[in-house]
PDB file of C-alpha atoms in Angstrom:
ATOM      1  CA  MET A   2       9.653  10.088   4.495  1.00  0.00           C
ATOM      2  CA  LYS A   3       7.132   8.318   6.714  1.00  0.00           C
ATOM      3  CA  ILE A   4       3.896   6.744   5.541  1.00  0.00           C
ATOM      4  CA  THR A   5       1.221   4.506   7.023  1.00  0.00           C
ATOM      5  CA  VAL A   6       0.066   1.524   4.976  1.00  0.00           C
ATOM      6  CA  LYS A   7      -3.147  -0.443   5.454  1.00  0.00           C
ATOM      7  CA  VAL A   8      -3.972  -3.494   3.370  1.00  0.00           C
ATOM      8  CA  HIS A   9      -7.442  -4.936   2.867  1.00  0.00           C
ATOM      9  CA  GLY A  10      -8.984  -8.280   2.038  1.00  0.00           C
ATOM     10  CA  THR A  11      -6.591 -11.198   1.830  1.00  0.00           C
ATOM     11  CA  LEU A  12      -3.532  -9.005   1.215  1.00  0.00           C
ATOM     12  CA  ALA A  13      -2.527  -9.167   4.880  1.00  0.00           C
ATOM     13  CA  GLN A  14      -1.298 -12.717   4.232  1.00  0.00           C
ATOM     14  CA  TYR A  15       1.786 -11.195   2.560  1.00  0.00           C
ATOM     15  CA  LEU A  16       2.674  -9.245   5.717  1.00  0.00           C
ATOM     16  CA  PRO A  17       3.110 -11.807   8.528  1.00  0.00           C
ATOM     17  CA  GLU A  18       3.017  -9.409  11.496  1.00  0.00           C
ATOM     18  CA  TYR A  19       0.462  -6.999  10.045  1.00  0.00           C
ATOM     19  CA  ASP A  20      -2.102  -5.502  12.446  1.00  0.00           C
ATOM     20  CA  HIS A  21      -5.094  -3.981  10.668  1.00  0.00           C
ATOM     21  CA  ALA A  22      -5.892  -1.713  13.618  1.00  0.00           C
ATOM     22  CA  THR A  23      -2.591   0.154  13.320  1.00  0.00           C
ATOM     23  CA  GLY A  24      -1.380  -0.738   9.820  1.00  0.00           C
ATOM     24  CA  LEU A  25       2.305  -0.472   9.024  1.00  0.00           C
ATOM     25  CA  GLU A  26       4.362   2.628   9.610  1.00  0.00           C
ATOM     26  CA  LEU A  27       7.172   2.698   7.084  1.00  0.00           C
ATOM     27  CA  GLU A  28      10.106   4.905   6.254  1.00  0.00           C
ATOM     28  CA  VAL A  29      10.446   5.049   2.455  1.00  0.00           C
ATOM     29  CA  PRO A  30      12.603   7.169   0.125  1.00  0.00           C
ATOM     30  CA  ASP A  31      11.226  10.460  -1.202  1.00  0.00           C
ATOM     31  CA  ASN A  32       9.365  10.100  -4.512  1.00  0.00           C
ATOM     32  CA  THR A  33       8.487   6.449  -3.895  1.00  0.00           C
ATOM     33  CA  ARG A  34       5.930   5.374  -6.479  1.00  0.00           C
ATOM     34  CA  ALA A  35       2.907   3.206  -5.689  1.00  0.00           C
ATOM     35  CA  VAL A  36       4.289   0.336  -7.779  1.00  0.00           C
ATOM     36  CA  GLU A  37       7.587   0.473  -5.859  1.00  0.00           C
ATOM     37  CA  LEU A  38       5.752   0.317  -2.542  1.00  0.00           C
ATOM     38  CA  ILE A  39       3.809  -2.777  -3.646  1.00  0.00           C
ATOM     39  CA  GLU A  40       7.094  -4.419  -4.667  1.00  0.00           C
ATOM     40  CA  TYR A  41       8.695  -3.498  -1.341  1.00  0.00           C
ATOM     41  CA  LEU A  42       5.770  -5.021   0.558  1.00  0.00           C
ATOM     42  CA  GLY A  43       6.140  -8.254  -1.408  1.00  0.00           C
ATOM     43  CA  ILE A  44       2.567  -8.235  -2.674  1.00  0.00           C
ATOM     44  CA  PRO A  45       2.221  -9.635  -6.220  1.00  0.00           C
ATOM     45  CA  ARG A  46       0.952  -6.914  -8.571  1.00  0.00           C
ATOM     46  CA  SER A  47      -1.732  -9.277  -9.843  1.00  0.00           C
ATOM     47  CA  LYS A  48      -3.224  -9.331  -6.339  1.00  0.00           C
ATOM     48  CA  VAL A  49      -3.617  -5.527  -6.138  1.00  0.00           C
ATOM     49  CA  GLY A  50      -6.810  -3.966  -7.442  1.00  0.00           C
ATOM     50  CA  MET A  51      -6.415  -0.378  -6.246  1.00  0.00           C
ATOM     51  CA  VAL A  52      -4.116   1.843  -4.191  1.00  0.00           C
ATOM     52  CA  THR A  53      -5.367   5.012  -2.528  1.00  0.00           C
ATOM     53  CA  VAL A  54      -3.473   7.820  -0.828  1.00  0.00           C
ATOM     54  CA  ASN A  55      -5.386   9.941   1.639  1.00  0.00           C
ATOM     55  CA  GLY A  56      -8.606   8.684   0.023  1.00  0.00           C
ATOM     56  CA  LEU A  57      -7.667   9.376  -3.617  1.00  0.00           C
ATOM     57  CA  GLN A  58      -6.946   6.601  -6.104  1.00  0.00           C
ATOM     58  CA  LEU A  59      -3.356   6.379  -7.362  1.00  0.00           C
ATOM     59  CA  ASN A  60      -1.984   5.130 -10.641  1.00  0.00           C
ATOM     60  CA  PRO A  61       0.981   2.736 -10.324  1.00  0.00           C
ATOM     61  CA  ALA A  62       3.472   5.427 -11.455  1.00  0.00           C
ATOM     62  CA  ASP A  63       2.171   8.114  -9.066  1.00  0.00           C
ATOM     63  CA  THR A  64       4.416   9.141  -6.178  1.00  0.00           C
ATOM     64  CA  ILE A  65       3.363   8.937  -2.562  1.00  0.00           C
ATOM     65  CA  PRO A  66       3.582  12.111  -0.448  1.00  0.00           C
ATOM     66  CA  ASP A  67       5.165  12.319   3.005  1.00  0.00           C
ATOM     67  CA  ARG A  68       2.921  11.337   5.948  1.00  0.00           C
ATOM     68  CA  ALA A  69       0.358   9.750   3.607  1.00  0.00           C
ATOM     69  CA  LEU A  70      -2.159   7.085   4.565  1.00  0.00           C
ATOM     70  CA  VAL A  71      -1.839   4.477   1.825  1.00  0.00           C
ATOM     71  CA  LYS A  72      -4.523   1.814   1.454  1.00  0.00           C
ATOM     72  CA  VAL A  73      -4.011  -1.226  -0.756  1.00  0.00           C
ATOM     73  CA  PHE A  74      -7.069  -3.164  -1.908  1.00  0.00           C
ATOM     74  CA  GLN A  75      -7.366  -6.519  -3.630  1.00  0.00           C
ATOM     75  CA  PRO A  76      -9.405  -6.769  -6.841  1.00  0.00           C
ATOM     76  CA  ILE A  77     -13.128  -7.192  -6.270  1.00  0.00           C
ATOM     77  CA  PHE A  78     -14.850 -10.151  -7.896  1.00  0.00           C
ATOM     78  CA  GLY A  79     -18.394 -11.326  -7.990  1.00  0.00           C
ATOM     79  CA  GLY A  80     -21.644 -10.045  -9.217  1.00  0.00           C
TER      80      GLY A  80
END
């Protein structure tokens, strides 16, 4: 299945040729879980604060649907 991935904050440093304007178009196996996608991208889990699919927050064990727009956000700090 095909998905589009966009990363935010400093997470682009883990994807050397990443272009935020277009994101990454990936072909992944059916039933790929959010946690598996993060592993595949090479982003340390401790650097991920939230993953959304088509605007809805995912849990790490949730699967990603075909043609989804996946956004990966770093944790937010400050106050």
